[in-house]
mmCIF file of C-alpha atoms and ligand atoms in Angstrom:
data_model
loop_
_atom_site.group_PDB
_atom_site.id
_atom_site.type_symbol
_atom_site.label_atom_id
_atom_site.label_comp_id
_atom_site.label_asym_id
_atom_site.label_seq_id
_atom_site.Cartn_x
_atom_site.Cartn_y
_atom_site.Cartn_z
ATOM 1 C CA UNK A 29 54.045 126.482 83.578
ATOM 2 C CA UNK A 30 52.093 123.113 83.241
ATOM 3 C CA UNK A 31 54.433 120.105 83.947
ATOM 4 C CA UNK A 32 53.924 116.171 84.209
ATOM 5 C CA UNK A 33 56.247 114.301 85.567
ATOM 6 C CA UNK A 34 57.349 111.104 84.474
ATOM 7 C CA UNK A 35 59.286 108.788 87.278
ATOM 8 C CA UNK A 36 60.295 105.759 88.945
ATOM 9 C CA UNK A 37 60.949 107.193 92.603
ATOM 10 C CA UNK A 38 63.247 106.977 93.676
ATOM 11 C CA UNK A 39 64.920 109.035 96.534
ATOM 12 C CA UNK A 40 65.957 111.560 93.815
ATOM 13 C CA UNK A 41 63.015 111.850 91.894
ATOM 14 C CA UNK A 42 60.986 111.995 95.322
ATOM 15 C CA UNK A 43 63.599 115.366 95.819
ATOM 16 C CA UNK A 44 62.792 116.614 92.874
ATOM 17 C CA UNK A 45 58.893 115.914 92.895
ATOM 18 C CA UNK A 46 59.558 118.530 96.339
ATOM 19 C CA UNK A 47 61.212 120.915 94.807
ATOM 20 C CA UNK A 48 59.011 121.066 91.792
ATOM 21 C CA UNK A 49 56.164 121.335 94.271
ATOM 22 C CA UNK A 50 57.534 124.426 96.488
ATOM 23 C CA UNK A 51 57.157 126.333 93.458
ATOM 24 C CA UNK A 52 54.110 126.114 92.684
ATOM 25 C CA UNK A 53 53.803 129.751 92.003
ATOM 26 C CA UNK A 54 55.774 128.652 88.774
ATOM 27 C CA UNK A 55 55.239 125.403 88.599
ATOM 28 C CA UNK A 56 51.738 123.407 88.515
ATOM 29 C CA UNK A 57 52.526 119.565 88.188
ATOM 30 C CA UNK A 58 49.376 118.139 86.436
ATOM 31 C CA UNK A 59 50.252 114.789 86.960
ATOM 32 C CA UNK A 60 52.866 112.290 87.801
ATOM 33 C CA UNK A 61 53.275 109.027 85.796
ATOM 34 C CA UNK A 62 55.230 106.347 86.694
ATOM 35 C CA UNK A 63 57.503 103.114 85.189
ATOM 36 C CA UNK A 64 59.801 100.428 86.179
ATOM 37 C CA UNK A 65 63.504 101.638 86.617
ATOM 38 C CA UNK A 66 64.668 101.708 90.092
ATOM 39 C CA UNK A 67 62.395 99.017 91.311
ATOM 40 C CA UNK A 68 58.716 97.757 90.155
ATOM 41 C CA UNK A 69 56.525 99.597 88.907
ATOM 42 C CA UNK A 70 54.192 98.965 91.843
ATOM 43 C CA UNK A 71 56.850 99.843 94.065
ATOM 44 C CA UNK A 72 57.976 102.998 92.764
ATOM 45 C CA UNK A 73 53.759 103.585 92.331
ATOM 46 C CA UNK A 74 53.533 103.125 95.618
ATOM 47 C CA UNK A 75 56.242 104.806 96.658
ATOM 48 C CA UNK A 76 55.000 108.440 95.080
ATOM 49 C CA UNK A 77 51.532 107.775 96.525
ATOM 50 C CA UNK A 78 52.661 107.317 100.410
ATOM 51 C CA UNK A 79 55.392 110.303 99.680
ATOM 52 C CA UNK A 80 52.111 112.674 98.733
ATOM 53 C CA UNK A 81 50.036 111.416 101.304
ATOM 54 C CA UNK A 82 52.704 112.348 104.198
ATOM 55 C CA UNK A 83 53.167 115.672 102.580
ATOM 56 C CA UNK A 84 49.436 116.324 102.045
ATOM 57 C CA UNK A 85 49.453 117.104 98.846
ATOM 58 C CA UNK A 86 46.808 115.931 96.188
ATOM 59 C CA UNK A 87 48.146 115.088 92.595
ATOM 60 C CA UNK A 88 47.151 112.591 90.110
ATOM 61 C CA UNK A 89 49.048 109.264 90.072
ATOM 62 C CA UNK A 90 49.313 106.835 86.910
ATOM 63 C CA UNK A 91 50.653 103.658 86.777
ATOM 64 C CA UNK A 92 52.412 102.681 83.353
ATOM 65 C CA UNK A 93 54.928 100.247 81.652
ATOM 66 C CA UNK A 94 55.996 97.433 83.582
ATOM 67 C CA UNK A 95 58.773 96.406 81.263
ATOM 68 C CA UNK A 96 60.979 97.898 79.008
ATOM 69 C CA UNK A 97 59.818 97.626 75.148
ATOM 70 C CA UNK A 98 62.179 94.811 74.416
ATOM 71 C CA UNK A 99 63.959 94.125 77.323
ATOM 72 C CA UNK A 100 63.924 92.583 80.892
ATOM 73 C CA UNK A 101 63.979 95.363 83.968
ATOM 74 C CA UNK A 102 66.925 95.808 85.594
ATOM 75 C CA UNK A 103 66.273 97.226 89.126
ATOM 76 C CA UNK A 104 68.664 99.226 91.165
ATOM 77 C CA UNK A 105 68.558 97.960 94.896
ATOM 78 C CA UNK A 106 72.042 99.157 95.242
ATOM 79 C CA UNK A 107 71.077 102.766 94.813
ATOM 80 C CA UNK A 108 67.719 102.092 95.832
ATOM 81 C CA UNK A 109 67.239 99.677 97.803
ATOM 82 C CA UNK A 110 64.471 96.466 97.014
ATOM 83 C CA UNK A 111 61.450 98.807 97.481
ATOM 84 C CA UNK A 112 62.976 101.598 95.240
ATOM 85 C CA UNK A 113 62.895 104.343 98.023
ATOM 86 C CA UNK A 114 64.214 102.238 100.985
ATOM 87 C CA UNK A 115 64.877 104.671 104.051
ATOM 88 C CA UNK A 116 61.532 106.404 105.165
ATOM 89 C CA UNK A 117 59.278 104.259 107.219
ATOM 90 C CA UNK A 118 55.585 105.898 105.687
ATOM 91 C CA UNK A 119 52.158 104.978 106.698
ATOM 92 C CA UNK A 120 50.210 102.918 103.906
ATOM 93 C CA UNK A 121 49.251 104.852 101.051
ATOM 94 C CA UNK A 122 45.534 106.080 101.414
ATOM 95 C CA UNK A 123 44.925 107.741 98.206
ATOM 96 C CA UNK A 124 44.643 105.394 95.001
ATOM 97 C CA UNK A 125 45.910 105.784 92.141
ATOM 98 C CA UNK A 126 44.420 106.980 88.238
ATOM 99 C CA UNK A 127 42.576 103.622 87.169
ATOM 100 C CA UNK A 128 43.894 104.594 83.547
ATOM 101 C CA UNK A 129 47.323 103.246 82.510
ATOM 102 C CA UNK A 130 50.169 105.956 82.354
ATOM 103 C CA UNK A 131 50.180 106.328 78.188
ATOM 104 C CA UNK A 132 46.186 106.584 78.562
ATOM 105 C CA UNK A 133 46.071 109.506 80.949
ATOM 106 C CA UNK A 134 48.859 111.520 79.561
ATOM 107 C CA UNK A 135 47.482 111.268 76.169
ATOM 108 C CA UNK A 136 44.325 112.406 77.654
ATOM 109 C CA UNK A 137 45.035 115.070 80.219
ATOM 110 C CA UNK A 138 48.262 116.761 77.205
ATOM 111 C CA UNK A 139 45.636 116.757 74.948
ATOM 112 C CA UNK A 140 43.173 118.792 77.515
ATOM 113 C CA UNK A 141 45.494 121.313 78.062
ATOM 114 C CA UNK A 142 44.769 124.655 76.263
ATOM 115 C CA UNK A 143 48.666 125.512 76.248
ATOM 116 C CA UNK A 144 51.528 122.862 75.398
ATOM 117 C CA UNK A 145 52.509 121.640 78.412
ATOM 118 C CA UNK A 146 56.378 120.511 79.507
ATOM 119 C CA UNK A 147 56.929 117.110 80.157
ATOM 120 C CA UNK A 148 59.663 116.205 83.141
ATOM 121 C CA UNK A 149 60.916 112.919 82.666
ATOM 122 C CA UNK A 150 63.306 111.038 85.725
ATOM 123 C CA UNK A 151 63.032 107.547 84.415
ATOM 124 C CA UNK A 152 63.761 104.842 81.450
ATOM 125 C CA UNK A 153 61.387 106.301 78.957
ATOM 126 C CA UNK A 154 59.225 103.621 78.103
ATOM 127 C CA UNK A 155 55.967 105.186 78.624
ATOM 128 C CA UNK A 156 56.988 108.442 76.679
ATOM 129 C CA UNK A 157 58.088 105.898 73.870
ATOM 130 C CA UNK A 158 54.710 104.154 74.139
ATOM 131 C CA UNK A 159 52.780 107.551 73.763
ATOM 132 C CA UNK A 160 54.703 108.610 71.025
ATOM 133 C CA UNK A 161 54.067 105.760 69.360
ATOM 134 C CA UNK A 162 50.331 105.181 70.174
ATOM 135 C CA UNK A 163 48.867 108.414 69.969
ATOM 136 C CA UNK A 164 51.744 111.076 68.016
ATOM 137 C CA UNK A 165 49.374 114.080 67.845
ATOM 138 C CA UNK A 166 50.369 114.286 71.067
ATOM 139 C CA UNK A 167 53.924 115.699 70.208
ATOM 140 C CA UNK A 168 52.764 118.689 68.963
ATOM 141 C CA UNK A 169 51.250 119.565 72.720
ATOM 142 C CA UNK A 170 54.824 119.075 74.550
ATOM 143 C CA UNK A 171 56.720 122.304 74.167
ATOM 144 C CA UNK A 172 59.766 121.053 75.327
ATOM 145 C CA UNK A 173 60.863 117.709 77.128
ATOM 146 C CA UNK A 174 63.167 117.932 80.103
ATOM 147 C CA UNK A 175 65.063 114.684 80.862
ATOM 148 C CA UNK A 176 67.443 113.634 83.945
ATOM 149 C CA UNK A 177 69.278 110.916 81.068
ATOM 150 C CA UNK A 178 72.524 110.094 78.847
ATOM 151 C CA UNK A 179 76.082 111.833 79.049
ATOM 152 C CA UNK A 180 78.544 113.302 76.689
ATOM 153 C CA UNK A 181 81.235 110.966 77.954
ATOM 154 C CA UNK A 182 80.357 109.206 81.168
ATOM 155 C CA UNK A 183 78.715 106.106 83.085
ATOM 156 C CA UNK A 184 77.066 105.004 85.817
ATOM 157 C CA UNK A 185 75.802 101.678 84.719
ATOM 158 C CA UNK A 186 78.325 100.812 81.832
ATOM 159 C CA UNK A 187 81.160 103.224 81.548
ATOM 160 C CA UNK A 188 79.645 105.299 78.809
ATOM 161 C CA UNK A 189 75.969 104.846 79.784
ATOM 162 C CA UNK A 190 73.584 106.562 81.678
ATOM 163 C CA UNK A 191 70.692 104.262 83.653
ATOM 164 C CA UNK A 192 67.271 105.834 82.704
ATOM 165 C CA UNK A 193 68.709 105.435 78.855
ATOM 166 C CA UNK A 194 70.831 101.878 79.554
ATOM 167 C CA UNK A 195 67.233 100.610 80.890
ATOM 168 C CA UNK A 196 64.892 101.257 77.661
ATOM 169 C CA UNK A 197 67.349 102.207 75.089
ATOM 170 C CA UNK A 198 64.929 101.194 71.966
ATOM 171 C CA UNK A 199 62.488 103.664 74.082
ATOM 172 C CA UNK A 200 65.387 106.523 74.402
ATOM 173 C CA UNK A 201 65.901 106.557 70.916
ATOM 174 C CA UNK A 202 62.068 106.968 69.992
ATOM 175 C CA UNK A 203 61.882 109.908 72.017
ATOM 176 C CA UNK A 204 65.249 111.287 70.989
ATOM 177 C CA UNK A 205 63.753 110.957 67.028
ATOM 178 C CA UNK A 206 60.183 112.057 67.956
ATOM 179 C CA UNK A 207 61.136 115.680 66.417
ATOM 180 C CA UNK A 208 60.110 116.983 70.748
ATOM 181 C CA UNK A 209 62.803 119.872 71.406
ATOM 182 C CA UNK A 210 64.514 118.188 74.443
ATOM 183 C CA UNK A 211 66.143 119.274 77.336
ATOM 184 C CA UNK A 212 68.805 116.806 78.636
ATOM 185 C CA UNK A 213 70.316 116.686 82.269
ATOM 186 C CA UNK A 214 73.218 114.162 81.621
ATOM 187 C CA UNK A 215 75.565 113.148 84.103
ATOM 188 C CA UNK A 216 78.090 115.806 83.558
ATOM 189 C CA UNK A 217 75.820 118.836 84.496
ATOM 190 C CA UNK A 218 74.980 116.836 87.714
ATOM 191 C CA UNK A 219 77.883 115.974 88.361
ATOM 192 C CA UNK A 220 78.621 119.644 88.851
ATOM 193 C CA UNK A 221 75.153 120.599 90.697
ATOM 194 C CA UNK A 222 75.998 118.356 93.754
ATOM 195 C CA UNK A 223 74.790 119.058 97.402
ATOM 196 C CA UNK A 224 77.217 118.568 100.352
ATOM 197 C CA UNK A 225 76.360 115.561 102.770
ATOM 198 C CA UNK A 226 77.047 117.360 105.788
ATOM 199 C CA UNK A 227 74.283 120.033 104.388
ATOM 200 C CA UNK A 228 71.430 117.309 105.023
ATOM 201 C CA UNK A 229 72.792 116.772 108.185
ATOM 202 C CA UNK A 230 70.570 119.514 109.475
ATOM 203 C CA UNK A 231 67.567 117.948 108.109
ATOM 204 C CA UNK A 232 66.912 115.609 111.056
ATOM 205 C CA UNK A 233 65.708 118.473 112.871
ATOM 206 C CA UNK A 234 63.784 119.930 110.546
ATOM 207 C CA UNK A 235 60.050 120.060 109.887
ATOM 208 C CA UNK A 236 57.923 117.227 108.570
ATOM 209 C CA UNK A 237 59.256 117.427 104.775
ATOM 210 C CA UNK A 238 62.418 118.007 105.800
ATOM 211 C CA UNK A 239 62.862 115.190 107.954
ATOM 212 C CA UNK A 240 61.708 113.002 105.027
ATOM 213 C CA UNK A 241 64.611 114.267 102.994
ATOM 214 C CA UNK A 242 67.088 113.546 105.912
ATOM 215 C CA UNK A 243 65.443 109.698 105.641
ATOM 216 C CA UNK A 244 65.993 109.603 101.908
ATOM 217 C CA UNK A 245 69.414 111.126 101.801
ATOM 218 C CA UNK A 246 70.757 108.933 104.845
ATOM 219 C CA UNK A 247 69.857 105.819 102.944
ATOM 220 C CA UNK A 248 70.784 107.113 99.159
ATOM 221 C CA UNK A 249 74.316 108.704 100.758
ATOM 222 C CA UNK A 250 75.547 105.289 101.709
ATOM 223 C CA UNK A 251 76.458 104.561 98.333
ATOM 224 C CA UNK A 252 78.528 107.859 98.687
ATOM 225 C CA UNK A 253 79.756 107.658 102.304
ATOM 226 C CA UNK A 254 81.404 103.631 100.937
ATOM 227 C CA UNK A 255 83.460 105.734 98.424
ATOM 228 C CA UNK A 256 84.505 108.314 100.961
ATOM 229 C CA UNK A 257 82.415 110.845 98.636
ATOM 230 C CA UNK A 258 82.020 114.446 100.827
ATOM 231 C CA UNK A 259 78.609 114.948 98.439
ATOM 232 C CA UNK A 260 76.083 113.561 96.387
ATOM 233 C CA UNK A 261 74.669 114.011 93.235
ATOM 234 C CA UNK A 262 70.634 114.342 93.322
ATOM 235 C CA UNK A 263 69.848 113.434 89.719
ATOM 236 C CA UNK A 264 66.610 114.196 89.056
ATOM 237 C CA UNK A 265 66.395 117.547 90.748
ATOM 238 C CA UNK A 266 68.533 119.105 88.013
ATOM 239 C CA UNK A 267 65.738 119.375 85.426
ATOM 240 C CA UNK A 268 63.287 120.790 87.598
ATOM 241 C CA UNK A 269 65.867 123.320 89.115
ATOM 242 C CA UNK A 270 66.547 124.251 85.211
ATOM 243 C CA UNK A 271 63.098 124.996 84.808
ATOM 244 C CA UNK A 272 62.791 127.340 87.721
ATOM 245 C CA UNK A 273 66.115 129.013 87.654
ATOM 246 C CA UNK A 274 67.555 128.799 83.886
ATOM 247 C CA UNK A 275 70.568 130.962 84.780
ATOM 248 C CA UNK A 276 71.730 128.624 86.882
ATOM 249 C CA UNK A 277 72.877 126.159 83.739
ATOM 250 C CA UNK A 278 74.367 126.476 80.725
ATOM 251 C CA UNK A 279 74.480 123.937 77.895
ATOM 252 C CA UNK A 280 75.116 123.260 73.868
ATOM 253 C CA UNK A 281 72.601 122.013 70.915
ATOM 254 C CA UNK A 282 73.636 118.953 69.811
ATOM 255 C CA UNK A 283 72.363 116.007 67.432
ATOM 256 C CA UNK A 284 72.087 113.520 70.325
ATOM 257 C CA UNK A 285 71.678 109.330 69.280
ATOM 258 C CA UNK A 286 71.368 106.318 70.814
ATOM 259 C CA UNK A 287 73.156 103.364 70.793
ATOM 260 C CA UNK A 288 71.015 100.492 71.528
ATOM 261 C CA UNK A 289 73.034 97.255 71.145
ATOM 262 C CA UNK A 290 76.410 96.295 72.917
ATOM 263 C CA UNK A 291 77.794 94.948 75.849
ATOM 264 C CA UNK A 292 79.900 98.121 76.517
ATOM 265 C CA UNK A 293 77.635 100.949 74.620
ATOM 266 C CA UNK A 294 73.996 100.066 74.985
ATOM 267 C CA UNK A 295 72.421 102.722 76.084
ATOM 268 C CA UNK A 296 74.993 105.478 75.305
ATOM 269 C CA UNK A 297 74.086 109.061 74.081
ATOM 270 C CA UNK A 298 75.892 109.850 71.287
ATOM 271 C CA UNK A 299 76.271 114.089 71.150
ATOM 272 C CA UNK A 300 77.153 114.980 67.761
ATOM 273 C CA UNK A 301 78.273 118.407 67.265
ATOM 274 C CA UNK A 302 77.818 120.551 64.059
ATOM 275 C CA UNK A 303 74.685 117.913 62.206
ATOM 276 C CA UNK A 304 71.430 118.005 62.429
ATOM 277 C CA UNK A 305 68.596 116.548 60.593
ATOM 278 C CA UNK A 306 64.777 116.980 61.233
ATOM 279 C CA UNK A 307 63.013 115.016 62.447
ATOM 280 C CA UNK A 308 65.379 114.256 65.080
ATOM 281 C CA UNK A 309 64.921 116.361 67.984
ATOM 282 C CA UNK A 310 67.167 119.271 68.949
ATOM 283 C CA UNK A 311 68.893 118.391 71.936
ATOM 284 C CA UNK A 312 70.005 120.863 74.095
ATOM 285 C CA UNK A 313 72.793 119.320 76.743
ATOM 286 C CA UNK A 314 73.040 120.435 79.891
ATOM 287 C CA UNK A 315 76.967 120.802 80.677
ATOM 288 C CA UNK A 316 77.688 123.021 83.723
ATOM 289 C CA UNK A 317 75.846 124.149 86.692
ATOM 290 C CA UNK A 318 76.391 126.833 89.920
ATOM 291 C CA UNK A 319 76.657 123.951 92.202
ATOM 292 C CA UNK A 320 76.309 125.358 95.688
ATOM 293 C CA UNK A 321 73.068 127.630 94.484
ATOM 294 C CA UNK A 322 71.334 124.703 93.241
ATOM 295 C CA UNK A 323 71.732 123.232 96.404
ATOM 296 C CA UNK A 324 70.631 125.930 98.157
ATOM 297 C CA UNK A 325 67.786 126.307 95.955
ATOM 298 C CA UNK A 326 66.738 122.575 97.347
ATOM 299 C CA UNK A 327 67.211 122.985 100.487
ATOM 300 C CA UNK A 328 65.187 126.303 100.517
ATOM 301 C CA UNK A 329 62.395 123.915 98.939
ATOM 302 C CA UNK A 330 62.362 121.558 101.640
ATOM 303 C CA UNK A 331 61.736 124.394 104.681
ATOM 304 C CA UNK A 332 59.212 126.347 102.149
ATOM 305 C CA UNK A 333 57.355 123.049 102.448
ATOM 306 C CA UNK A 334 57.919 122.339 105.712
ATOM 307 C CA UNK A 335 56.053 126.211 106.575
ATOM 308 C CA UNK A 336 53.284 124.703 104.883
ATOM 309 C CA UNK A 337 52.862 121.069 106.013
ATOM 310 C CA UNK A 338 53.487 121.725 109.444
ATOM 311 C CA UNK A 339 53.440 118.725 112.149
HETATM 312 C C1 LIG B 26 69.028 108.146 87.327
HETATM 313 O O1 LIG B 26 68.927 106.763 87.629
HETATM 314 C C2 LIG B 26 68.075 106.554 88.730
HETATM 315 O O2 LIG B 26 68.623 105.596 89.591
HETATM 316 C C3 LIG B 26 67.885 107.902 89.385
HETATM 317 O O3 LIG B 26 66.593 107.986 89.975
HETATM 318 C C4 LIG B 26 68.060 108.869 88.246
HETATM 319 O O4 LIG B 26 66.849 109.082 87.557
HETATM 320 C C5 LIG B 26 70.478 108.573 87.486
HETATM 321 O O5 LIG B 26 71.270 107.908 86.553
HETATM 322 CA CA1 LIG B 27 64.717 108.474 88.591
#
């Protein structure tokens, strides 16, 4: 399966970028695009590019949106931290990234492709938005889109909204209409595919990429370790862990909306059960998950990688 990923990393995209790239007998990522969310998009650009360069692995990087369409960025340094991946001390980034913007080299390499590709999307969804907009044809190349976004009923930045939505709803809700079958890992499927702190505990002593994971998870637990959480929830891996191991998840088609104005529902996914209308896109929602072997499955990602990259 082709993939490109869309991100803003991160220390959960960066997990999922790792697990997506252990299976590569499955998976081939043709290129990773990024946009402001978590931090800058320079940061979270740069963040991607020193993450591959430490792993040694070789995969085109784009830069896109700096903004959302109509709105100022809201950055996460909570989550996050001010670079967007705080944690990891990594060398400078040697390799450079695509001199095209994001929207420019997806249209380009989708449209390349002699199969429709899948798209992977961990971010606000600005540049999707933008290349739906600027060049459509390209729909018709994305078999499917697979999205860490929205809910059914919860929050994580306003009670019923979901961050990579609440950031560029006018975006969310050009995708959501673009008539692209979609995938969507809300907050209630991983909620249920969490990962145990004390399993990254034996990280530390781990190989190369695993000891990177320890660095990322020991900064992006703290939010958990404050609430006296005994796990964490790594977003973004849930998509990618859908597309290797499908029988791990189970979900329902819905109608799915967005609401873009208001101080308590902007950027809430409204599931509607029972009505659909082309063009919208058929949503498939994510809405439970075998917890402990997703975990596992990430874990096992992090030591297949670490038999390759060794130190
Ligand atoms: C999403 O928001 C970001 O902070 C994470 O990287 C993830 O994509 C979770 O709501
Ligand atoms: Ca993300």
């Amino acid at each position: 399966m082709q993939i490109f990923i869309d991100c803003d990393p991160g220390h959960d995209d960066v997990l999922a970028i790792l697990l997506a790239l252990a299976h590569s007998e499955l998976i081939t990522i043709k290129g990773i695009t990024t946009v402001a969310g978590n931090s800058s998009v320079e940061n979270v650009t740069d963040n991607i590019l020193k993450v591959l360069d430490y792993i040694g692995v070789s995969v085109p990087v784009a830069q896109g949106c700096a903004r959302p369409l109509r709105r100022e960025p809201e950055p996460q340094p909570t989550a996050h931290g001010n670079s967007g991946m705080d944690g990891p001390i990594l060398p400078a980034a040697k390799s450079r990234v695509d001199a095209r913007h994001a929207v420019e080299f997806l249209q380009d390499a989708i449209m390349r492709q002699t199969e429709p590709v899948t798209l992977v999307t961990l971010a606000p969804l600005t540049n999707i938005a933008t290349l739906f907009e600027t060049y459509p044809e390209v729909k018709k190349r994305i078999s499917r889109i697979c999205m860490m976004g929205g809910s059914l009923n919860g929050g994580n930045i306003l009670p019923r909204s979901e961050f990579n939505i609440y950031h560029d709803p006018e975006a969310a809700k050009i995708v959501f209409h673009s008539g692209v079958p979609i995938t969507m890992s809300g907050l209630e499927v991983c909620a249920e595919a969490k990962t145990m702190l004390a399993d990254f505990e034996p990280l530390k002593h781990g190989g190369r990429v695993s000891r990177l994971a320890y660095e990322l998870m020991d900064f992006y637990c703290g939010y958990a370790h404050e609430r006296n959480w005994d796990y964490t929830n790594v977003f973004d891996a849930v998509p990618v862990a859908q597309l290797l191991h499908p029988e791990l998840f189970s979900g329902t088609e819905y109608r799915v909306d967005i609401e873009t104005e208001g101080d308590l529902c902007r950027g809430m996914t409204v599931a509607i059960q029972g009505e659909f209308t082309p063009p919208q896109s058929p949503v498939t929602v994510l809405e439970h998950a075998d917890g402990p072997r997703f975990s596992t499955l990430m874990l096992d990602a992090l030591r297949i990688l670490d038999q390759r990259q060794p130190d």
